[in-house]
Amino acid sequence: MNKLIDLQHITKTFDSNTVLDDMNLYIRENEFLTLLGPSGCGKTTTLRIIGGFENPDSGSVIFDGQDITSLAPNKRQVNTVFQKYALFPHMDIAENIAFGLKIKNKSKSYIDDKIKYALKLVNLDGYERRMPDSLSGGQQQRIAIARAIVNEPKVLLLDEPLGALDLKLRQDMQYELIRLKNELGITFIYVTHDQEEALTMSDTIVVMNQGYIQQIGTPEDIYNEPENAFVADFIGDSNILDSIMIRDELVEILGARFACVDTGFGENTPVDVVIRPEDVELVEPENGTIEGVVTHIIFKGVHYEMEVTANGFEWLVHSTRMFAVGTKVGIHVDPFNIQIMHKPESEDEEAVGVNE
Amino acid sequence: MSNGKKLLACPYVIWSAVFIIIPLCMVFYYGLTDKSGAFTMANIAAIATAEHAKALWLSILLSLISTVICFLLAYPLAMILCNLNVNQHSFIVLVFILPMWMNFLLRTLAWQTLLEKTGVINNILGFLHLPTLNIINTPYAIILGMVYNFLPFMVLPLYNVLVKIDKNVINAARDLGANSIQTFFKVILPLSVPGIISGITMVFVPALTTFVISTLLGGSKILLIGNVIEQEFTQTGNWNLGSGLSIVLMLFIIINMVATAIFDKEGTGTAL
């Protein structure tokens, strides 16, 4: 396992507001790593520390075995794609792309080849002489990517690069970025608050909140086995319930006992339980573990989204079967679909306030 | 609706007719006629006389020098202002704007008092047994007065344009390998051109036409074109010659404006 970037004990404070608190994180070579979290969680600050635009108050940034904590941005082997493109408005597209290469005194023919190659890579051949403000947001973003990658960085930092684009374009660009990453074979560090983007593109997701890392894992890990209520709530819709672990493989939710597969939580321990809305099965009242009434229904295209009130809790349910409002239903959940989590114990786990 | 809007424009139309267009027509009328009212170009051609040409040349020279000094002082100051937090920033702006709350004449008179042979500065220098400063009634004093009075007009447009440059554009230049000097010359300076141009115009034009600063700080020996024109109106009483020379001066200002318009293609000028 090759650690390309290693962030050690990073702390950063702005005007007595702690943005990062003793953060440790490493990034492997050739990884697509996403920093995911709500605004103010410290994800952009982390990226800016790697890029060299912020200095951490304490801690160190190790790049390929070397301490680069206080190295100026222009001396780092990373390039950044900024949130609002940040193209040079007084230069045409070719000059924008050539900027870094001209600084490095590359030959004219080398630069011309690189411009052609980069424009082809981002599907914008022939745009050399256009000015940035004559391009659409999506095109500008691709130029920003082209401008960064011609410098052959070891790491590309992307700061919410798709944030300003509309939904359809965003989805297209997601596939584009995955393709680029595979063609270039370099490390991508991606910052977003969009959980879907993170799930689609990443090899590794780092969920952050209020300056603390909440969970690191593959998209599947993060979605299926969130480690705490914050992660569960932030990644997709979910039902998060206060429960008591009666003993191994048995949990009491809203007074009813459900079989589950988790062990090792002890007996009669308070826990948080996460059940994804698509994992809640609605059955005949007599076949369910608990009984409830459908209170809301919305057609979402792929499925119906329903709210079921049962034992005083509003369950969010996704189902392809429709149950009219007022229908009495039973709720059944398969044991392996019940995700048990420890209650937060320390400050860094407590950072749960979600504002989606 | 549109009639209502037209009505709102009335005060401005009347104002500009009475105080701008009619006086301008009168200047042209006087400038292009002789005392008997017959058409002549003599008043305009009078600029070619040695005395007038020298005054015009000195005006242009002193205005240019003052503009360059203002630019060199204002640019770093505007950049510093951009990087300050709100509190420090408003303090410095206040310190800067404060002298402007005082009357222009008073400020210039104050410099006269300070710079006089037996003035405040020389008294202090004499007290400290240092050589005295003898710049009153020299072009240096006029330049000092111009720089002092017009510097804020350079700082404000520069500040306005610099503060609008996206910080990430600057970060992007650094990110792509440019050091801070390269970033300045390749990104910050080109992006601030509109502000530089309006700053230059706003210093150069009043400096070129001033007669107060040269009268108060230059004594009676140094005549700028502004003084010549003023004298034609107030002392000699030759309105025709005064108007003719004004037209020539206007021409120089128009040349400056056209040059500005050509450079400032984007139309992003920040004239106040």
XYZ file of C-alpha atoms in Angstrom:
628
model
C 0.000 0.000 0.000
C 1.691 3.140 -1.266
C 0.790 6.321 0.605
C 1.193 9.160 -1.897
C -0.100 11.863 0.405
C -0.132 11.560 4.152
C -1.855 14.176 6.295
C -0.660 13.887 9.881
C -2.371 15.538 12.839
C -3.611 18.482 10.786
C -5.307 21.247 12.776
C -6.560 24.458 11.212
C -8.348 27.339 12.889
C -9.898 30.422 11.314
C -10.644 33.240 13.775
C -10.990 30.862 16.732
C -13.230 28.603 14.669
C -11.654 25.153 14.437
C -12.146 23.851 10.923
C -9.930 20.778 11.162
C -9.052 19.098 14.423
C -6.138 16.655 14.527
C -7.020 15.131 11.211
C -5.175 12.090 9.928
C -5.702 10.857 6.400
C -3.622 9.189 3.733
C -4.267 8.975 0.023
C -2.949 6.103 -2.046
C -1.417 6.405 -5.470
C -3.907 6.215 -8.323
C -6.902 6.475 -6.055
C -10.106 8.418 -6.665
C -10.708 9.765 -3.191
C -13.679 11.936 -2.343
C -13.980 14.249 0.646
C -17.697 14.388 1.320
C -19.611 16.457 3.825
C -21.932 19.412 4.369
C -20.632 22.949 3.968
C -18.260 23.969 6.723
C -17.123 20.420 7.412
C -13.501 21.185 6.502
C -13.349 19.345 3.182
C -12.322 22.349 1.091
C -9.813 23.434 3.721
C -8.265 19.961 3.551
C -7.945 20.306 -0.208
C -6.466 23.789 0.065
C -3.906 22.503 2.557
C -2.869 19.808 0.074
C -2.742 22.414 -2.724
C -0.692 24.773 -0.575
C -3.204 27.625 -0.371
C -3.583 27.261 3.380
C -0.978 26.409 5.975
C -2.134 24.149 8.786
C -1.702 25.514 12.324
C -0.098 22.243 13.269
C 0.542 18.870 11.721
C 2.337 17.975 8.513
C 1.636 17.152 4.894
C 3.819 14.366 3.527
C 3.944 14.000 -0.249
C 5.728 10.972 -1.649
C 7.797 10.699 1.523
C 8.708 14.391 1.683
C 7.372 16.991 4.067
C 5.769 19.715 1.937
C 3.782 21.417 4.712
C 5.192 24.882 4.052
C 6.074 24.503 0.375
C 4.588 27.190 -1.907
C 1.768 26.061 -4.238
C 3.868 26.616 -7.370
C 6.448 24.117 -6.113
C 4.001 21.256 -5.559
C 3.350 18.385 -7.942
C -0.383 18.832 -7.657
C -2.796 20.873 -9.727
C -6.193 22.162 -8.790
C -9.479 22.467 -10.628
C -11.288 25.284 -8.867
C -14.967 25.453 -8.047
C -15.830 28.309 -10.399
C -13.293 27.321 -13.068
C -10.987 30.300 -12.358
C -9.898 30.535 -15.992
C -7.788 33.579 -16.849
C -10.385 35.894 -18.392
C -7.826 37.900 -20.381
C -6.379 34.883 -22.185
C -7.885 32.676 -24.859
C -8.311 28.943 -24.327
C -4.939 27.980 -25.792
C -3.153 30.577 -23.638
C -5.027 29.355 -20.584
C -3.950 25.775 -21.185
C -0.390 26.805 -22.041
C 0.015 28.922 -18.891
C 1.718 26.320 -16.723
C 3.851 24.988 -19.591
C 5.099 28.458 -20.561
C 6.112 29.081 -16.965
C 8.149 25.881 -17.138
C 9.751 27.115 -20.401
C 8.596 24.185 -22.512
C 9.234 24.399 -26.248
C 6.557 25.847 -28.511
C 6.008 22.563 -30.365
C 5.685 20.686 -27.064
C 3.132 23.215 -25.840
C 1.149 23.076 -29.088
C 1.024 19.285 -28.958
C -0.078 19.389 -25.345
C -2.867 21.888 -26.088
C -4.168 19.693 -28.913
C -3.957 16.576 -26.759
C -5.679 18.201 -23.795
C -8.497 19.683 -25.869
C -9.092 16.299 -27.488
C -9.127 14.662 -24.075
C -11.892 16.951 -22.862
C -13.745 16.819 -26.212
C -13.255 20.472 -27.110
C -10.998 20.318 -30.183
C -10.885 23.547 -32.128
C -11.581 25.848 -29.174
C -8.015 27.230 -29.044
C -8.856 30.798 -29.988
C -12.106 31.187 -28.056
C -12.251 33.400 -24.970
C -13.327 31.830 -21.646
C -16.454 33.964 -21.267
C -17.797 32.729 -24.618
C -17.932 29.164 -23.285
C -20.708 27.498 -21.284
C -20.117 26.498 -17.670
C -19.524 22.861 -18.584
C -17.055 23.793 -21.307
C -15.208 26.176 -19.010
C -14.939 23.447 -16.427
C -13.445 21.072 -18.986
C -10.917 23.732 -19.991
C -10.025 24.142 -16.329
C -9.397 20.397 -16.185
C -7.361 20.518 -19.413
C -5.319 23.427 -18.062
C -4.478 21.406 -14.956
C -3.653 18.041 -16.540
C -1.242 19.304 -19.241
C 1.201 19.877 -16.392
C 1.147 16.127 -15.699
C 0.513 16.456 -11.974
C 0.776 13.397 -9.776
C -2.426 14.462 -8.088
C -5.379 16.399 -9.405
C -7.363 18.284 -6.772
C -10.961 19.017 -7.691
C -12.935 21.463 -5.553
C -16.646 20.863 -6.220
C -15.941 21.163 -9.936
C -19.484 20.255 -10.946
C -21.259 22.385 -8.364
C -22.237 25.119 -10.815
C -23.536 22.816 -13.550
C -27.089 21.621 -14.135
C -28.127 18.087 -13.289
C -27.845 16.479 -16.732
C -24.471 18.044 -17.431
C -23.289 17.045 -13.976
C -24.095 13.422 -14.653
C -22.321 13.499 -18.022
C -19.296 15.119 -16.444
C -19.203 12.437 -13.745
C -18.644 9.754 -16.398
C -16.205 12.061 -18.152
C -14.163 12.403 -14.969
C -14.076 8.655 -14.380
C -12.885 8.171 -17.978
C -10.237 10.895 -17.567
C -9.018 9.370 -14.350
C -8.624 5.976 -16.021
C -6.879 7.408 -19.083
C -4.486 9.566 -17.090
C -3.753 7.048 -14.354
C -3.215 9.720 -11.702
C -4.645 10.332 -8.258
C -7.821 12.389 -7.984
C -8.851 14.080 -4.763
C -12.386 15.299 -5.132
C -14.400 17.545 -2.845
C -18.177 17.543 -2.928
C -21.263 17.839 -0.763
C -23.240 15.713 -3.214
C -23.439 12.161 -1.910
C -24.586 10.771 -5.234
C -21.535 12.205 -6.988
C -19.330 10.697 -4.323
C -20.943 7.266 -4.598
C -20.758 7.263 -8.411
C -17.133 8.180 -8.892
C -15.031 7.326 -5.873
C -12.774 4.452 -4.957
C -12.701 5.779 -1.414
C -15.073 8.179 0.314
C -14.077 10.203 3.360
C -17.192 11.486 5.113
C -16.457 14.611 7.134
C -18.438 16.768 9.518
C -17.418 19.750 11.627
C -13.736 19.155 11.122
C -13.756 15.459 11.964
C -13.585 12.435 9.725
C -16.745 10.433 10.338
C -15.972 7.406 8.197
C -13.547 6.274 5.504
C -14.520 3.475 3.169
C -15.595 2.325 -0.259
C -18.924 3.664 -1.533
C -20.526 0.287 -0.692
C -19.170 0.369 2.871
C -20.335 3.904 3.423
C -23.802 3.265 2.073
C -24.471 -0.184 3.475
C -22.614 0.017 6.743
C -22.568 3.597 7.977
C -20.631 3.819 11.208
C -22.817 6.447 12.829
C -26.098 8.262 12.474
C -24.487 11.247 10.730
C -23.050 9.143 7.942
C -26.288 7.227 7.584
C -28.309 10.397 7.379
C -25.937 12.225 5.054
C -25.564 9.351 2.595
C -29.006 8.778 1.169
C -32.354 8.648 2.904
C -32.619 6.533 5.963
C -34.668 5.706 9.015
C -32.526 6.285 12.078
C -34.042 4.856 15.267
C -33.113 4.918 18.938
C -33.012 1.267 19.912
C -31.758 -1.191 22.461
C -29.565 -4.142 21.638
C -31.179 -6.887 23.718
C -28.475 -9.427 23.047
C -26.453 -10.622 20.047
C -28.618 -10.788 16.911
C -31.694 -9.302 18.587
C -32.604 -5.627 18.729
C -35.621 -3.854 20.198
C -36.867 -1.074 17.910
C -39.830 1.058 19.063
C -40.786 -1.642 21.500
C -40.794 -4.442 18.952
C -38.097 -7.067 18.660
C -36.307 -7.547 15.332
C -33.814 -10.227 14.448
C -30.533 -8.832 13.144
C -27.069 -10.125 12.305
C -24.871 -7.885 14.448
C -23.035 -9.197 17.483
C -20.697 -7.871 20.103
C -22.688 -4.883 21.345
C -23.336 -6.422 24.770
C -26.741 -6.858 26.378
C -29.382 -4.135 26.795
C -27.110 -1.547 25.205
C -28.627 1.644 23.696
C -27.721 1.816 20.000
C -28.686 3.680 16.836
C -30.296 1.607 14.112
C -30.288 2.530 10.435
C -32.756 1.025 8.013
C -32.679 2.224 4.406
C -36.131 3.093 3.023
C -35.790 0.505 0.250
C -35.153 -2.169 2.893
C -38.432 -1.577 4.687
C -40.907 -4.156 3.379
C -44.608 -3.424 3.630
C -46.684 -6.569 4.155
C -50.152 -7.559 5.416
C -50.646 -6.184 8.936
C -50.638 -9.629 10.530
C -47.360 -10.651 8.828
C -45.314 -7.606 9.961
C -43.170 -7.166 13.026
C -44.934 -3.898 13.765
C -48.135 -2.439 12.437
C -48.651 1.013 10.951
C -50.730 3.259 8.710
C -49.659 4.843 5.427
C -49.837 8.644 5.881
C -48.218 10.047 2.713
C -47.432 8.804 -0.745
C -45.469 10.378 -3.584
C -44.769 8.834 -6.975
C -41.029 9.177 -7.688
C -40.786 7.425 -11.047
C -38.704 4.393 -10.154
C -40.641 3.802 -6.948
C -43.237 5.187 -4.589
C -42.027 7.088 -1.576
C -44.328 6.536 1.393
C -44.477 7.576 4.981
C -45.804 5.021 7.397
C -46.583 5.908 10.994
C -45.893 2.944 13.218
C -45.296 2.929 16.980
C -44.987 6.704 16.977
C -42.266 6.896 14.308
C -42.580 8.125 10.731
C -40.983 5.414 8.619
C -39.693 6.397 5.212
C -40.421 3.599 2.762
C -39.439 3.131 -0.893
C -41.421 0.475 -2.699
C -42.513 -0.365 -6.216
C -45.859 -1.460 -4.754
C -48.399 1.197 -4.018
C -50.320 1.396 -0.746
C -53.031 4.053 -0.594
C -53.014 6.584 2.226
C -54.846 5.151 5.245
C -54.003 1.529 4.447
C -53.011 -0.563 7.452
C -49.717 -2.295 6.776
C -47.211 -4.454 8.576
C -43.519 -3.569 8.570
C -40.953 -6.262 8.018
C -37.190 -5.848 7.784
C -34.785 -8.653 6.869
C -32.150 -9.179 9.569
C -29.183 -8.321 7.285
C -30.809 -5.002 6.369
C -30.707 -3.736 9.940
C -27.536 -1.729 10.509
C -26.608 -1.332 14.172
C -24.374 1.560 15.241
C -22.826 2.608 18.536
C -24.274 5.707 20.146
C -21.816 8.594 19.891
C -19.426 8.665 22.838
C -16.832 11.304 22.047
C -17.001 14.804 20.624
C -15.829 13.815 17.182
C -18.609 11.285 16.811
C -21.182 13.652 18.162
C -20.906 15.949 15.178
C -24.294 14.901 13.933
C -26.145 18.126 13.116
C -27.212 17.539 9.544
C -28.275 20.390 7.362
C -28.896 18.997 3.952
C -44.521 54.596 -18.612
C -41.970 55.805 -21.104
C -43.397 59.316 -20.926
C -42.981 59.248 -17.176
C -39.367 58.247 -17.582
C -38.768 61.013 -20.094
C -40.249 63.465 -17.630
C -37.800 62.280 -14.977
C -34.931 63.056 -17.343
C -36.076 66.692 -17.661
C -34.047 68.155 -14.781
C -30.916 66.579 -16.129
C -31.584 67.759 -19.665
C -32.185 71.316 -18.457
C -29.105 71.149 -16.242
C -26.834 69.932 -18.988
C -28.234 72.460 -21.454
C -27.759 75.435 -19.149
C -24.498 74.453 -17.509
C -22.741 72.245 -20.029
C -23.942 72.658 -23.586
C -24.527 76.439 -23.672
C -21.209 77.282 -21.947
C -19.429 74.865 -24.273
C -21.010 76.557 -27.293
C -19.937 79.893 -25.912
C -16.370 78.689 -25.472
C -16.352 77.575 -29.089
C -17.945 80.829 -30.221
C -15.375 83.000 -28.414
C -12.510 80.696 -29.357
C -13.297 80.877 -33.048
C -13.992 84.629 -33.334
C -11.983 87.802 -32.824
C -13.032 90.817 -30.790
C -15.195 92.141 -33.612
C -17.008 88.789 -33.861
C -15.455 87.680 -37.176
C -14.351 84.095 -37.640
C -10.668 83.458 -36.991
C -8.333 80.584 -36.137
C -5.830 82.977 -34.563
C -6.883 82.152 -30.983
C -6.236 78.477 -31.594
C -3.025 79.089 -33.485
C -1.869 81.191 -30.526
C -0.841 77.981 -28.813
C 2.164 77.933 -31.127
C 3.640 81.091 -29.598
C 6.684 80.334 -27.496
C 5.114 81.411 -24.218
C 1.929 79.319 -24.673
C 3.690 76.274 -26.092
C 6.083 76.303 -23.149
C 3.187 76.466 -20.679
C 1.387 73.601 -22.417
C 4.540 71.505 -22.561
C 5.254 72.107 -18.866
C 1.652 71.214 -17.992
C 1.847 67.958 -19.893
C 5.220 67.105 -18.392
C 4.221 67.840 -14.790
C 0.885 66.035 -15.202
C 2.610 62.983 -16.636
C 5.182 62.896 -13.845
C 2.456 63.313 -11.224
C 0.363 60.577 -12.849
C 3.305 58.165 -12.848
C 4.111 58.942 -9.208
C 0.442 58.532 -8.242
C 0.333 55.187 -10.047
C 3.487 53.915 -8.359
C 2.163 54.944 -4.943
C -1.431 53.869 -5.483
C -0.949 50.396 -6.942
C 0.797 48.842 -3.940
C -1.601 50.643 -1.627
C -4.636 49.325 -3.525
C -3.206 45.805 -3.398
C -2.617 46.078 0.334
C -6.177 47.348 0.821
C -7.555 44.315 -1.029
C -5.821 41.906 1.303
C -6.915 43.487 4.560
C -9.819 42.332 6.664
C -12.882 44.546 6.846
C -11.932 46.506 9.979
C -8.367 47.345 8.997
C -9.615 48.104 5.565
C -12.224 50.662 6.584
C -9.679 52.322 8.884
C -7.158 52.793 6.092
C -9.814 53.998 3.672
C -10.948 56.502 6.284
C -7.398 57.763 6.842
C -7.138 58.096 3.118
C -10.434 59.798 2.457
C -10.232 62.096 5.484
C -8.130 64.826 3.806
C -10.656 64.853 0.964
C -13.298 66.106 3.381
C -11.309 69.315 3.617
C -11.512 71.927 0.936
C -9.135 71.468 -1.951
C -7.910 75.081 -1.689
C -7.307 74.755 2.027
C -5.266 71.620 1.539
C -3.120 73.273 -1.079
C -2.750 76.422 1.030
C -1.639 74.198 3.881
C 1.144 72.826 1.709
C 2.153 76.389 0.900
C 2.470 77.155 4.591
C 4.390 73.965 5.189
C 6.831 74.436 2.337
C 7.546 78.201 2.618
C 11.127 79.335 3.040
C 10.302 80.152 6.653
C 7.501 77.633 6.840
C 6.795 74.811 9.283
C 9.005 72.201 7.625
C 11.993 74.494 7.294
C 11.593 75.699 10.889
C 11.767 72.109 12.086
C 14.690 71.307 9.792
C 16.491 74.485 10.951
C 15.850 73.551 14.574
C 17.462 70.175 13.931
C 20.349 71.892 12.083
C 19.479 70.081 8.873
C 19.689 71.684 5.414
C 16.486 73.513 4.501
C 14.089 72.391 1.845
C 13.675 74.922 -0.941
C 11.076 73.522 -3.259
C 8.351 76.139 -2.911
C 7.829 77.999 -6.207
C 9.531 75.195 -8.157
C 7.958 72.509 -10.357
C 8.693 70.002 -7.561
C 6.236 71.739 -5.281
C 3.617 71.660 -8.031
C 4.171 67.930 -8.528
C 3.908 67.395 -4.779
C 0.633 69.303 -4.734
C -0.755 67.369 -7.694
C 0.225 63.995 -6.242
C -1.167 64.897 -2.844
C -4.485 66.135 -4.213
C -5.095 63.548 -6.915
C -3.717 60.350 -5.349
C -7.131 59.195 -4.046
C -8.486 59.362 -7.594
C -5.861 56.830 -8.607
C -6.287 54.566 -5.596
C -10.053 54.160 -5.817
C -10.362 52.843 -9.406
C -7.361 50.582 -8.865
C -8.833 49.264 -5.649
C -12.220 48.724 -7.321
C -10.751 46.626 -10.085
C -8.271 44.698 -7.921
C -10.854 43.742 -5.331
C -13.010 42.197 -8.053
C -10.309 39.821 -9.300
C -11.360 36.295 -8.328
C -8.903 35.092 -5.663
C -9.040 31.668 -7.245
C -7.738 33.049 -10.532
C -4.670 34.200 -8.624
C -4.529 30.855 -6.820
C -4.802 29.097 -10.187
C -1.735 30.938 -11.476
C 0.210 29.911 -8.377
C -1.127 26.382 -8.714
C 0.112 26.203 -12.309
C 3.656 27.003 -11.231
C 3.864 30.789 -11.365
C 5.763 32.442 -8.518
C 4.328 35.598 -7.006
C 6.170 37.931 -9.406
C 5.068 35.965 -12.476
C 1.535 35.874 -11.092
C 1.589 39.643 -10.738
C 2.819 40.404 -14.258
C 0.871 37.699 -16.090
C -2.421 37.820 -14.231
C -2.968 40.632 -11.742
C -1.540 43.496 -13.792
C -3.317 42.626 -17.075
C -6.603 42.148 -15.234
C -6.282 45.557 -13.583
C -5.782 47.464 -16.855
C -9.286 49.020 -16.818
C -8.621 50.437 -13.352
C -5.180 51.674 -14.363
C -6.684 53.484 -17.314
C -9.458 55.184 -15.402
C -6.993 56.064 -12.651
C -4.636 57.643 -15.164
C -7.468 59.629 -16.731
C -8.755 60.816 -13.408
C -5.339 62.076 -12.344
C -3.994 63.290 -15.664
C -6.991 65.402 -16.737
C -7.359 67.521 -13.584
C -3.576 67.823 -13.292
C -3.357 69.066 -16.854
C -5.972 71.768 -16.347
C -5.158 72.916 -12.814
C -4.201 76.486 -12.134
C -4.791 76.599 -8.402
C -1.978 74.238 -7.472
C 0.505 76.018 -9.737
C -0.560 79.437 -8.487
C -0.274 78.535 -4.820
C 2.789 76.306 -4.930
C 4.541 77.506 -8.073
C 4.425 81.215 -7.326
C 4.014 83.599 -10.224
C 7.135 82.384 -12.021
C 5.860 79.036 -13.256
C 2.984 79.290 -15.696
C 1.020 76.212 -16.591
C -1.494 76.271 -19.428
C -4.247 76.507 -16.821
C -2.700 79.712 -15.452
C -2.376 81.203 -18.912
C -6.041 80.577 -19.667
C -7.112 81.880 -16.283
C -5.129 85.067 -16.781
C -6.648 85.664 -20.200
C -10.087 85.601 -18.633
C -9.486 87.343 -15.319
C -6.619 89.765 -15.968
C -6.163 90.499 -19.665
C -9.862 90.177 -20.306
C -9.219 88.517 -23.661
C -11.995 85.933 -23.621
C -11.371 85.016 -27.229
C -7.772 83.947 -26.628
C -8.689 82.199 -23.365
C -11.415 80.229 -25.138
C -9.131 79.358 -28.031
C -6.504 77.939 -25.694
C -9.218 76.066 -23.776
C -10.254 74.377 -27.006
C -6.665 73.245 -27.553
C -6.533 71.866 -24.035
C -9.845 70.106 -24.577
C -8.319 68.484 -27.624
C -5.560 66.976 -25.506
C -8.101 65.655 -23.038
C -10.138 64.151 -25.856
C -6.993 62.454 -27.190
C -6.473 61.003 -23.714
C -10.113 59.794 -23.589
C -9.887 58.164 -27.017
C -6.695 56.396 -26.049
C -8.476 55.214 -22.921
C -11.428 53.920 -24.901
C -9.138 52.005 -27.253
C -7.280 50.310 -24.398
C -10.395 49.685 -22.375
C -12.083 47.535 -25.015
C -13.950 45.387 -22.539
C -15.828 48.387 -21.236
C -15.110 47.380 -17.682
C -13.757 50.763 -16.675
C -14.473 51.853 -13.167
C -14.701 55.582 -13.491
C -16.345 56.976 -10.403
